[in-house]
PDB file of C-alpha atoms in Angstrom:
ATOM      1  CA  GLN A   1      61.950 129.099 -39.367  1.00  0.00           C
ATOM      2  CA  THR A   2      59.813 131.510 -37.353  1.00  0.00           C
ATOM      3  CA  THR A   3      61.975 132.783 -34.463  1.00  0.00           C
ATOM      4  CA  ALA A   4      65.193 134.743 -33.994  1.00  0.00           C
ATOM      5  CA  ASP A   5      67.263 135.941 -31.044  1.00  0.00           C
ATOM      6  CA  VAL A   6      68.673 139.437 -31.507  1.00  0.00           C
ATOM      7  CA  THR A   7      71.647 140.089 -29.217  1.00  0.00           C
ATOM      8  CA  TRP A   8      73.687 143.253 -28.701  1.00  0.00           C
ATOM      9  CA  THR A   9      75.686 145.193 -26.110  1.00  0.00           C
ATOM     10  CA  THR A  10      75.679 148.827 -25.022  1.00  0.00           C
ATOM     11  CA  ASP A  11      78.557 150.696 -23.413  1.00  0.00           C
ATOM     12  CA  GLU A  12      76.395 151.641 -20.439  1.00  0.00           C
ATOM     13  CA  PRO A  13      73.196 150.277 -18.896  1.00  0.00           C
ATOM     14  CA  ALA A  14      70.254 150.981 -21.199  1.00  0.00           C
ATOM     15  CA  THR A  15      66.760 149.945 -22.173  1.00  0.00           C
ATOM     16  CA  SER A  16      66.115 149.072 -25.799  1.00  0.00           C
ATOM     17  CA  ARG A  17      63.526 148.371 -28.436  1.00  0.00           C
ATOM     18  CA  ILE A  18      63.785 146.659 -31.820  1.00  0.00           C
ATOM     19  CA  VAL A  19      62.065 147.574 -35.070  1.00  0.00           C
ATOM     20  CA  LEU A  20      61.894 145.133 -38.005  1.00  0.00           C
ATOM     21  CA  GLY A  21      60.764 145.168 -41.608  1.00  0.00           C
ATOM     22  CA  THR A  22      61.160 143.127 -44.781  1.00  0.00           C
ATOM     23  CA  ALA A  23      62.838 145.851 -46.866  1.00  0.00           C
ATOM     24  CA  SER A  24      66.217 147.487 -46.380  1.00  0.00           C
ATOM     25  CA  GLY A  25      65.738 151.009 -45.128  1.00  0.00           C
ATOM     26  CA  GLY A  26      62.220 150.297 -43.920  1.00  0.00           C
ATOM     27  CA  PRO A  27      59.406 150.585 -43.352  1.00  0.00           C
ATOM     28  CA  TYR A  28      60.038 148.728 -40.101  1.00  0.00           C
ATOM     29  CA  ASN A  29      56.476 147.619 -39.630  1.00  0.00           C
ATOM     30  CA  VAL A  30      56.835 144.070 -38.245  1.00  0.00           C
ATOM     31  CA  THR A  31      55.586 143.861 -34.677  1.00  0.00           C
ATOM     32  CA  VAL A  32      58.207 142.761 -32.146  1.00  0.00           C
ATOM     33  CA  PRO A  33      56.462 141.018 -29.240  1.00  0.00           C
ATOM     34  CA  ALA A  34      58.963 141.995 -26.528  1.00  0.00           C
ATOM     35  CA  ASN A  35      61.429 144.798 -25.908  1.00  0.00           C
ATOM     36  CA  ASP A  36      64.278 145.009 -23.416  1.00  0.00           C
ATOM     37  CA  THR A  37      62.920 147.245 -20.649  1.00  0.00           C
ATOM     38  CA  VAL A  38      65.595 146.668 -17.976  1.00  0.00           C
ATOM     39  CA  LEU A  39      68.671 148.884 -17.664  1.00  0.00           C
ATOM     40  CA  HIS A  40      71.676 146.706 -18.471  1.00  0.00           C
ATOM     41  CA  ALA A  41      74.522 146.448 -20.983  1.00  0.00           C
ATOM     42  CA  SER A  42      73.910 142.974 -22.457  1.00  0.00           C
ATOM     43  CA  HIS A  43      70.650 142.570 -24.334  1.00  0.00           C
ATOM     44  CA  THR A  44      68.748 139.725 -25.989  1.00  0.00           C
ATOM     45  CA  VAL A  45      65.247 139.884 -27.420  1.00  0.00           C
ATOM     46  CA  SER A  46      63.542 136.762 -28.760  1.00  0.00           C
ATOM     47  CA  VAL A  47      61.400 137.584 -31.793  1.00  0.00           C
ATOM     48  CA  THR A  48      58.595 135.177 -32.668  1.00  0.00           C
ATOM     49  CA  GLY A  49      55.891 134.913 -35.302  1.00  0.00           C
ATOM     50  CA  LEU A  50      58.258 135.462 -38.234  1.00  0.00           C
ATOM     51  CA  SER A  51      57.804 134.009 -41.725  1.00  0.00           C
ATOM     52  CA  ALA A  52      60.036 131.163 -42.897  1.00  0.00           C
ATOM     53  CA  GLY A  53      62.580 131.835 -45.637  1.00  0.00           C
ATOM     54  CA  THR A  54      62.353 135.594 -45.227  1.00  0.00           C
ATOM     55  CA  THR A  55      65.037 138.272 -44.851  1.00  0.00           C
ATOM     56  CA  TYR A  56      64.320 140.809 -42.139  1.00  0.00           C
ATOM     57  CA  TYR A  57      65.988 144.192 -41.643  1.00  0.00           C
ATOM     58  CA  GLY A  58      65.984 146.111 -38.413  1.00  0.00           C
ATOM     59  CA  LYS A  59      67.450 148.638 -36.026  1.00  0.00           C
ATOM     60  CA  VAL A  60      67.884 148.829 -32.288  1.00  0.00           C
ATOM     61  CA  TYR A  61      66.946 151.949 -30.332  1.00  0.00           C
ATOM     62  CA  THR A  62      68.624 152.248 -26.923  1.00  0.00           C
ATOM     63  CA  TYR A  63      67.970 154.666 -24.060  1.00  0.00           C
ATOM     64  CA  ASP A  64      70.285 155.323 -21.129  1.00  0.00           C
ATOM     65  CA  GLY A  65      69.121 156.188 -17.610  1.00  0.00           C
ATOM     66  CA  MET A  66      68.545 159.794 -18.694  1.00  0.00           C
ATOM     67  CA  ALA A  67      66.467 158.690 -21.711  1.00  0.00           C
ATOM     68  CA  ASN A  68      69.134 159.720 -24.225  1.00  0.00           C
ATOM     69  CA  GLU A  69      68.474 157.799 -27.461  1.00  0.00           C
ATOM     70  CA  THR A  70      71.003 156.022 -29.678  1.00  0.00           C
ATOM     71  CA  VAL A  71      70.041 154.206 -32.903  1.00  0.00           C
ATOM     72  CA  SER A  72      72.072 151.311 -34.311  1.00  0.00           C
ATOM     73  CA  SER A  73      72.964 150.822 -37.947  1.00  0.00           C
ATOM     74  CA  GLU A  74      70.673 148.490 -39.868  1.00  0.00           C
ATOM     75  CA  PHE A  75      71.158 144.769 -39.358  1.00  0.00           C
ATOM     76  CA  SER A  76      69.563 141.841 -41.157  1.00  0.00           C
ATOM     77  CA  PHE A  77      68.952 138.124 -40.806  1.00  0.00           C
ATOM     78  CA  THR A  78      67.173 135.464 -42.858  1.00  0.00           C
ATOM     79  CA  THR A  79      64.903 132.854 -41.354  1.00  0.00           C
ATOM     80  CA  VAL A  80      65.320 129.256 -42.398  1.00  0.00           C
ATOM     81  CA  SER A  81      63.210 127.922 -45.255  1.00  0.00           C
ATOM     82  CA  PRO A  82      61.426 124.573 -44.757  1.00  0.00           C
ATOM     83  CA  ASN A  83      62.963 123.537 -48.086  1.00  0.00           C
ATOM     84  CA  ASP A  84      66.547 124.203 -46.983  1.00  0.00           C
ATOM     85  CA  ARG A  85      68.888 121.243 -47.299  1.00  0.00           C
ATOM     86  CA  TYR A  86      71.476 120.448 -44.630  1.00  0.00           C
ATOM     87  CA  LEU A  87      74.680 118.419 -44.968  1.00  0.00           C
ATOM     88  CA  TYR A  88      76.392 117.473 -41.699  1.00  0.00           C
ATOM     89  CA  LEU A  89      79.955 116.755 -40.629  1.00  0.00           C
ATOM     90  CA  PRO A  90      79.788 115.809 -36.948  1.00  0.00           C
ATOM     91  CA  TRP A  91      83.059 117.350 -35.836  1.00  0.00           C
ATOM     92  CA  TYR A  92      85.696 119.833 -36.945  1.00  0.00           C
ATOM     93  CA  ASP A  93      89.192 119.865 -35.432  1.00  0.00           C
ATOM     94  CA  SER A  94      92.005 121.932 -36.928  1.00  0.00           C
ATOM     95  CA  VAL A  95      94.234 122.553 -33.899  1.00  0.00           C
ATOM     96  CA  ALA A  96      97.833 122.482 -35.101  1.00  0.00           C
ATOM     97  CA  ALA A  97      99.213 121.871 -31.608  1.00  0.00           C
ATOM     98  CA  SER A  98      97.358 118.540 -31.617  1.00  0.00           C
ATOM     99  CA  GLY A  99      98.698 117.615 -35.050  1.00  0.00           C
ATOM    100  CA  LEU A 100      95.376 118.237 -36.773  1.00  0.00           C
ATOM    101  CA  ARG A 101      94.469 120.265 -39.857  1.00  0.00           C
ATOM    102  CA  SER A 102      91.009 120.075 -41.402  1.00  0.00           C
ATOM    103  CA  TRP A 103      89.329 121.470 -44.496  1.00  0.00           C
ATOM    104  CA  ILE A 104      85.675 121.589 -45.482  1.00  0.00           C
ATOM    105  CA  ASN A 105      85.483 121.136 -49.245  1.00  0.00           C
ATOM    106  CA  ILE A 106      82.349 122.137 -51.186  1.00  0.00           C
ATOM    107  CA  SER A 107      82.281 121.315 -54.899  1.00  0.00           C
ATOM    108  CA  ASN A 108      79.579 122.257 -57.412  1.00  0.00           C
ATOM    109  CA  LEU A 109      79.063 119.638 -60.134  1.00  0.00           C
ATOM    110  CA  SER A 110      75.958 121.268 -61.609  1.00  0.00           C
ATOM    111  CA  GLY A 111      74.969 123.189 -64.691  1.00  0.00           C
ATOM    112  CA  GLY A 112      74.895 126.545 -62.963  1.00  0.00           C
ATOM    113  CA  THR A 113      75.710 128.564 -59.890  1.00  0.00           C
ATOM    114  CA  ILE A 114      74.370 127.470 -56.494  1.00  0.00           C
ATOM    115  CA  ALA A 115      73.751 130.638 -54.505  1.00  0.00           C
ATOM    116  CA  ASN A 116      73.948 131.597 -50.854  1.00  0.00           C
ATOM    117  CA  VAL A 117      75.537 128.405 -49.565  1.00  0.00           C
ATOM    118  CA  GLU A 118      76.179 128.778 -45.833  1.00  0.00           C
ATOM    119  CA  VAL A 119      78.760 127.009 -43.656  1.00  0.00           C
ATOM    120  CA  SER A 120      78.539 127.005 -39.869  1.00  0.00           C
ATOM    121  CA  VAL A 121      80.657 125.252 -37.265  1.00  0.00           C
ATOM    122  CA  GLY A 122      79.414 124.819 -33.727  1.00  0.00           C
ATOM    123  CA  GLY A 123      76.468 127.100 -34.418  1.00  0.00           C
ATOM    124  CA  GLU A 124      78.677 129.951 -35.691  1.00  0.00           C
ATOM    125  CA  VAL A 125      78.289 130.995 -39.333  1.00  0.00           C
ATOM    126  CA  LYS A 126      81.770 130.878 -40.859  1.00  0.00           C
ATOM    127  CA  TRP A 127      81.178 131.432 -44.573  1.00  0.00           C
ATOM    128  CA  THR A 128      78.392 132.366 -46.975  1.00  0.00           C
ATOM    129  CA  GLY A 129      78.743 132.621 -50.735  1.00  0.00           C
ATOM    130  CA  ASP A 130      77.906 131.466 -54.244  1.00  0.00           C
ATOM    131  CA  ILE A 131      79.647 128.497 -55.886  1.00  0.00           C
ATOM    132  CA  ALA A 132      79.823 128.515 -59.687  1.00  0.00           C
ATOM    133  CA  ASP A 133      79.427 125.415 -61.822  1.00  0.00           C
ATOM    134  CA  GLY A 134      82.690 123.467 -61.604  1.00  0.00           C
ATOM    135  CA  GLY A 135      83.831 125.641 -58.710  1.00  0.00           C
ATOM    136  CA  GLN A 136      84.769 124.714 -55.200  1.00  0.00           C
ATOM    137  CA  GLU A 137      85.511 126.220 -51.816  1.00  0.00           C
ATOM    138  CA  ASN A 138      88.196 124.853 -49.507  1.00  0.00           C
ATOM    139  CA  LEU A 139      87.549 126.274 -46.048  1.00  0.00           C
ATOM    140  CA  GLN A 140      89.946 125.939 -43.140  1.00  0.00           C
ATOM    141  CA  TYR A 141      89.648 127.541 -39.707  1.00  0.00           C
ATOM    142  CA  ALA A 142      93.010 127.299 -37.976  1.00  0.00           C
ATOM    143  CA  ASP A 143      93.099 126.468 -34.267  1.00  0.00           C
ATOM    144  CA  PHE A 144      89.351 125.948 -34.168  1.00  0.00           C
ATOM    145  CA  ILE A 145      87.630 122.910 -32.693  1.00  0.00           C
ATOM    146  CA  GLY A 146      83.929 122.154 -32.400  1.00  0.00           C
ATOM    147  CA  GLY A 147      80.892 120.804 -34.122  1.00  0.00           C
ATOM    148  CA  PRO A 148      78.793 120.046 -35.888  1.00  0.00           C
ATOM    149  CA  ALA A 149      79.933 121.520 -39.190  1.00  0.00           C
ATOM    150  CA  VAL A 150      76.821 122.192 -41.274  1.00  0.00           C
ATOM    151  CA  VAL A 151      76.487 123.193 -44.910  1.00  0.00           C
ATOM    152  CA  ARG A 152      73.079 124.757 -45.587  1.00  0.00           C
ATOM    153  CA  ILE A 153      71.713 125.050 -49.122  1.00  0.00           C
ATOM    154  CA  PRO A 154      68.825 127.572 -49.136  1.00  0.00           C
ATOM    155  CA  ASP A 155      65.663 126.081 -50.685  1.00  0.00           C
ATOM    156  CA  GLY A 156      67.536 122.861 -51.464  1.00  0.00           C
ATOM    157  CA  LEU A 157      68.837 121.713 -54.839  1.00  0.00           C
ATOM    158  CA  ASN A 158      67.009 121.868 -58.136  1.00  0.00           C
ATOM    159  CA  THR A 159      66.834 118.966 -60.561  1.00  0.00           C
ATOM    160  CA  GLY A 160      70.287 118.372 -62.055  1.00  0.00           C
ATOM    161  CA  GLU A 161      72.154 120.265 -59.328  1.00  0.00           C
ATOM    162  CA  THR A 162      74.800 118.420 -57.334  1.00  0.00           C
ATOM    163  CA  LEU A 163      76.843 119.724 -54.441  1.00  0.00           C
ATOM    164  CA  VAL A 164      79.491 117.428 -52.955  1.00  0.00           C
ATOM    165  CA  VAL A 165      80.708 118.209 -49.432  1.00  0.00           C
ATOM    166  CA  SER A 166      83.534 116.509 -47.583  1.00  0.00           C
ATOM    167  CA  GLU A 167      85.903 117.027 -44.678  1.00  0.00           C
ATOM    168  CA  ARG A 168      89.584 116.361 -45.294  1.00  0.00           C
ATOM    169  CA  THR A 169      91.718 115.881 -42.187  1.00  0.00           C
ATOM    170  CA  LEU A 170      95.470 115.571 -41.764  1.00  0.00           C
ATOM    171  CA  TYR A 171      96.590 114.077 -38.465  1.00  0.00           C
ATOM    172  CA  LYS A 172     100.382 113.857 -38.079  1.00  0.00           C
ATOM    173  CA  ASN A 173     101.377 111.462 -40.909  1.00  0.00           C
ATOM    174  CA  SER A 174      97.880 110.278 -41.814  1.00  0.00           C
ATOM    175  CA  PHE A 175      95.034 111.474 -44.008  1.00  0.00           C
ATOM    176  CA  ASN A 176      91.256 110.973 -43.857  1.00  0.00           C
ATOM    177  CA  GLU A 177      88.380 112.223 -45.972  1.00  0.00           C
ATOM    178  CA  ASN A 178      84.720 111.870 -45.046  1.00  0.00           C
ATOM    179  CA  LEU A 179      81.671 112.787 -47.128  1.00  0.00           C
ATOM    180  CA  ALA A 180      79.015 114.888 -45.392  1.00  0.00           C
ATOM    181  CA  TYR A 181      75.751 113.255 -44.354  1.00  0.00           C
ATOM    182  CA  ASP A 182      72.360 114.559 -45.464  1.00  0.00           C
ATOM    183  CA  LYS A 183      69.954 115.488 -42.643  1.00  0.00           C
ATOM    184  CA  ALA A 184      67.153 113.860 -44.648  1.00  0.00           C
ATOM    185  CA  ASP A 185      68.896 110.498 -44.184  1.00  0.00           C
ATOM    186  CA  ALA A 186      69.248 110.743 -40.392  1.00  0.00           C
ATOM    187  CA  SER A 187      68.194 107.703 -38.356  1.00  0.00           C
ATOM    188  CA  SER A 188      67.192 106.917 -34.774  1.00  0.00           C
ATOM    189  CA  GLU A 189      69.444 103.823 -34.739  1.00  0.00           C
ATOM    190  CA  TRP A 190      72.998 103.359 -36.025  1.00  0.00           C
ATOM    191  CA  GLY A 191      75.291 100.369 -36.245  1.00  0.00           C
ATOM    192  CA  PHE A 192      79.086  99.989 -36.277  1.00  0.00           C
ATOM    193  CA  PRO A 193      81.030  96.734 -36.622  1.00  0.00           C
ATOM    194  CA  TRP A 194      83.572  97.351 -33.886  1.00  0.00           C
ATOM    195  CA  TYR A 195      84.788  99.438 -30.965  1.00  0.00           C
ATOM    196  CA  ASP A 196      88.433  99.405 -29.833  1.00  0.00           C
ATOM    197  CA  ASN A 197      89.923 101.761 -27.258  1.00  0.00           C
ATOM    198  CA  ASN A 198      92.760  99.516 -26.073  1.00  0.00           C
ATOM    199  CA  ALA A 199      95.703 101.877 -25.536  1.00  0.00           C
ATOM    200  CA  PRO A 200      98.377  99.146 -25.113  1.00  0.00           C
ATOM    201  CA  SER A 201      97.555  98.021 -28.662  1.00  0.00           C
ATOM    202  CA  GLY A 202      98.030 101.529 -30.032  1.00  0.00           C
ATOM    203  CA  MET A 203      94.344 102.476 -30.027  1.00  0.00           C
ATOM    204  CA  LEU A 204      94.749 105.879 -28.425  1.00  0.00           C
ATOM    205  CA  GLY A 205      91.162 107.060 -28.611  1.00  0.00           C
ATOM    206  CA  ASP A 206      87.814 105.938 -29.989  1.00  0.00           C
ATOM    207  CA  TRP A 207      85.084 108.570 -29.964  1.00  0.00           C
ATOM    208  CA  PHE A 208      81.472 108.645 -31.026  1.00  0.00           C
ATOM    209  CA  ALA A 209      80.147 111.967 -32.314  1.00  0.00           C
ATOM    210  CA  ILE A 210      76.369 112.222 -31.965  1.00  0.00           C
ATOM    211  CA  VAL A 211      74.668 115.086 -33.819  1.00  0.00           C
ATOM    212  CA  ASN A 212      71.119 116.108 -32.988  1.00  0.00           C
ATOM    213  CA  PRO A 213      69.864 117.764 -36.214  1.00  0.00           C
ATOM    214  CA  SER A 214      66.483 118.750 -34.739  1.00  0.00           C
ATOM    215  CA  ASP A 215      65.539 122.415 -34.484  1.00  0.00           C
ATOM    216  CA  THR A 216      63.458 121.882 -31.355  1.00  0.00           C
ATOM    217  CA  ASP A 217      63.893 118.500 -29.644  1.00  0.00           C
ATOM    218  CA  THR A 218      66.415 117.330 -27.056  1.00  0.00           C
ATOM    219  CA  VAL A 219      67.566 113.699 -27.329  1.00  0.00           C
ATOM    220  CA  ASP A 220      69.085 110.987 -25.159  1.00  0.00           C
ATOM    221  CA  VAL A 221      71.310 108.238 -26.557  1.00  0.00           C
ATOM    222  CA  LYS A 222      72.114 104.693 -25.472  1.00  0.00           C
ATOM    223  CA  VAL A 223      75.242 102.973 -26.825  1.00  0.00           C
ATOM    224  CA  TYR A 224      75.426  99.164 -26.819  1.00  0.00           C
ATOM    225  CA  ILE A 225      78.764  97.393 -27.348  1.00  0.00           C
ATOM    226  CA  GLY A 226      78.668  93.640 -27.827  1.00  0.00           C
ATOM    227  CA  ASP A 227      75.778  93.209 -25.400  1.00  0.00           C
ATOM    228  CA  LEU A 228      72.784  94.538 -27.324  1.00  0.00           C
ATOM    229  CA  ALA A 229      70.471  94.223 -24.301  1.00  0.00           C
ATOM    230  CA  THR A 230      72.357  96.366 -21.774  1.00  0.00           C
ATOM    231  CA  PRO A 231      73.711  99.804 -22.783  1.00  0.00           C
ATOM    232  CA  ALA A 232      77.394 100.407 -22.136  1.00  0.00           C
ATOM    233  CA  ILE A 233      76.727 104.114 -21.717  1.00  0.00           C
ATOM    234  CA  THR A 234      73.796 106.533 -21.772  1.00  0.00           C
ATOM    235  CA  ARG A 235      74.179 110.164 -22.849  1.00  0.00           C
ATOM    236  CA  THR A 236      71.412 112.575 -21.961  1.00  0.00           C
ATOM    237  CA  GLY A 237      70.207 116.014 -22.940  1.00  0.00           C
ATOM    238  CA  ILE A 238      71.808 116.549 -26.358  1.00  0.00           C
ATOM    239  CA  GLY A 239      70.234 119.846 -27.369  1.00  0.00           C
ATOM    240  CA  PRO A 240      68.823 120.922 -30.740  1.00  0.00           C
ATOM    241  CA  GLY A 241      71.632 121.415 -33.252  1.00  0.00           C
ATOM    242  CA  ASP A 242      74.284 120.230 -30.797  1.00  0.00           C
ATOM    243  CA  VAL A 243      76.915 117.498 -30.984  1.00  0.00           C
ATOM    244  CA  ASP A 244      78.049 115.194 -28.178  1.00  0.00           C
ATOM    245  CA  ALA A 245      81.527 113.703 -28.676  1.00  0.00           C
ATOM    246  CA  PHE A 246      82.612 111.059 -26.155  1.00  0.00           C
ATOM    247  CA  GLN A 247      84.542 107.828 -25.781  1.00  0.00           C
ATOM    248  CA  MET A 248      84.135 104.689 -23.704  1.00  0.00           C
ATOM    249  CA  PRO A 249      86.555 103.751 -20.916  1.00  0.00           C
ATOM    250  CA  SER A 250      89.964 102.569 -22.084  1.00  0.00           C
ATOM    251  CA  LEU A 251      90.653  98.869 -22.750  1.00  0.00           C
ATOM    252  CA  THR A 252      87.141  98.361 -24.137  1.00  0.00           C
ATOM    253  CA  VAL A 253      87.365  96.068 -27.184  1.00  0.00           C
ATOM    254  CA  ASN A 254      84.164  94.596 -28.545  1.00  0.00           C
ATOM    255  CA  GLY A 255      81.463  94.696 -31.179  1.00  0.00           C
ATOM    256  CA  PRO A 256      79.063  95.160 -32.777  1.00  0.00           C
ATOM    257  CA  VAL A 257      78.006  98.629 -31.674  1.00  0.00           C
ATOM    258  CA  LYS A 258      74.430  99.915 -31.716  1.00  0.00           C
ATOM    259  CA  VAL A 259      73.500 103.535 -31.019  1.00  0.00           C
ATOM    260  CA  VAL A 260      69.840 104.282 -30.211  1.00  0.00           C
ATOM    261  CA  ALA A 261      68.385 107.798 -29.872  1.00  0.00           C
ATOM    262  CA  TYR A 262      65.088 108.862 -28.351  1.00  0.00           C
ATOM    263  CA  ALA A 263      63.319 111.920 -26.945  1.00  0.00           C
ATOM    264  CA  THR A 264      64.832 113.009 -23.646  1.00  0.00           C
ATOM    265  CA  GLY A 265      63.276 110.999 -20.832  1.00  0.00           C
ATOM    266  CA  ASP A 266      61.048 109.035 -23.230  1.00  0.00           C
ATOM    267  CA  PRO A 267      62.715 105.847 -24.580  1.00  0.00           C
ATOM    268  CA  GLY A 268      59.517 105.001 -26.457  1.00  0.00           C
ATOM    269  CA  THR A 269      59.805 107.981 -28.796  1.00  0.00           C
ATOM    270  CA  PRO A 270      62.653 107.540 -31.351  1.00  0.00           C
ATOM    271  CA  LYS A 271      64.502 110.641 -32.532  1.00  0.00           C
ATOM    272  CA  ASP A 272      66.769 110.920 -35.564  1.00  0.00           C
ATOM    273  CA  ILE A 273      70.477 111.610 -35.122  1.00  0.00           C
ATOM    274  CA  ILE A 274      73.627 111.526 -37.250  1.00  0.00           C
ATOM    275  CA  CYS A 275      76.460 109.443 -35.861  1.00  0.00           C
ATOM    276  CA  SER A 276      80.135 108.858 -36.692  1.00  0.00           C
ATOM    277  CA  GLN A 277      83.074 107.116 -35.032  1.00  0.00           C
ATOM    278  CA  ARG A 278      86.527 108.726 -34.842  1.00  0.00           C
ATOM    279  CA  VAL A 279      89.589 106.610 -34.060  1.00  0.00           C
ATOM    280  CA  ILE A 280      93.213 107.469 -33.262  1.00  0.00           C
ATOM    281  CA  PHE A 281      95.672 104.611 -33.875  1.00  0.00           C
ATOM    282  CA  TRP A 282      99.232 105.607 -33.002  1.00  0.00           C
ATOM    283  CA  ASP A 283      99.875 108.541 -35.379  1.00  0.00           C
ATOM    284  CA  SER A 284      96.914 107.882 -37.689  1.00  0.00           C
ATOM    285  CA  PHE A 285      93.309 109.029 -37.714  1.00  0.00           C
ATOM    286  CA  ASN A 286      90.112 107.635 -39.207  1.00  0.00           C
ATOM    287  CA  GLU A 287      86.469 108.707 -39.145  1.00  0.00           C
ATOM    288  CA  VAL A 288      83.510 106.790 -40.556  1.00  0.00           C
ATOM    289  CA  PHE A 289      79.737 107.192 -40.391  1.00  0.00           C
ATOM    290  CA  GLY A 290      77.733 104.309 -39.005  1.00  0.00           C
ATOM    291  CA  MET A 291      75.091 102.339 -40.864  1.00  0.00           C
ATOM    292  CA  PRO A 292      71.560 103.738 -40.410  1.00  0.00           C
ATOM    293  CA  LEU A 293      69.371 100.926 -39.052  1.00  0.00           C
ATOM    294  CA  THR A 294      65.937 102.548 -39.465  1.00  0.00           C
TER     295      THR A 294
END
């Protein structure tokens, strides 16, 4: 909401400074707390003290070792609004060589256009646009794998507006569709009825996908299978906005499953996550969200 990293490259070692403003073309009168004063070709400046929900415009001035100046074209970015709404799909996998094709479907069932909807996968913005009433976007990114997939609705939805988001996945001869999960409904504990990763029975993979929707906090996760007193596995250091996809050792068949999340190194401080389970059975695929327990 209040910070941004501005990253760029130069074709020779250079120092740089950034100017920012809130209007295209200037004036660029927003103070940038740090400039890049070391001669190198890869540059990142972290800008702090920004206003939430605001579009900023800027330019980069670079200087080579002889103090020759080059000015970039204008760039822009928009800080997140505290009223933004986020819909999460833990994982996206559309690698044809693995038999997978996936689509993110966004449908507008409202009385008017919903503007500036943004889709990112694995932290990379993939699409931004308006969706008219009764309209939809079917987005596929071939040979791309990663997560989470996040649909951001700037300033949320107004009364009467409805946006339905799902992920449709084809795996070999099977089909699965999963509705996105609202960040507002995240939980620190999740339950699943069963876990089965017994390859001789055709269960060829059982993964949990843990999404940390926080902007700032790192989380650890304990997964209990059958024995709800002793964790079967502990995953640590899931960063803000990241996803951790993993599976238990093969031949594990048991239930129920309980997933518990907490602040890194502090089991007494619960932290909200979003959690799904993805299963491969022979040539078929299924994904389902767990049941929030808090």
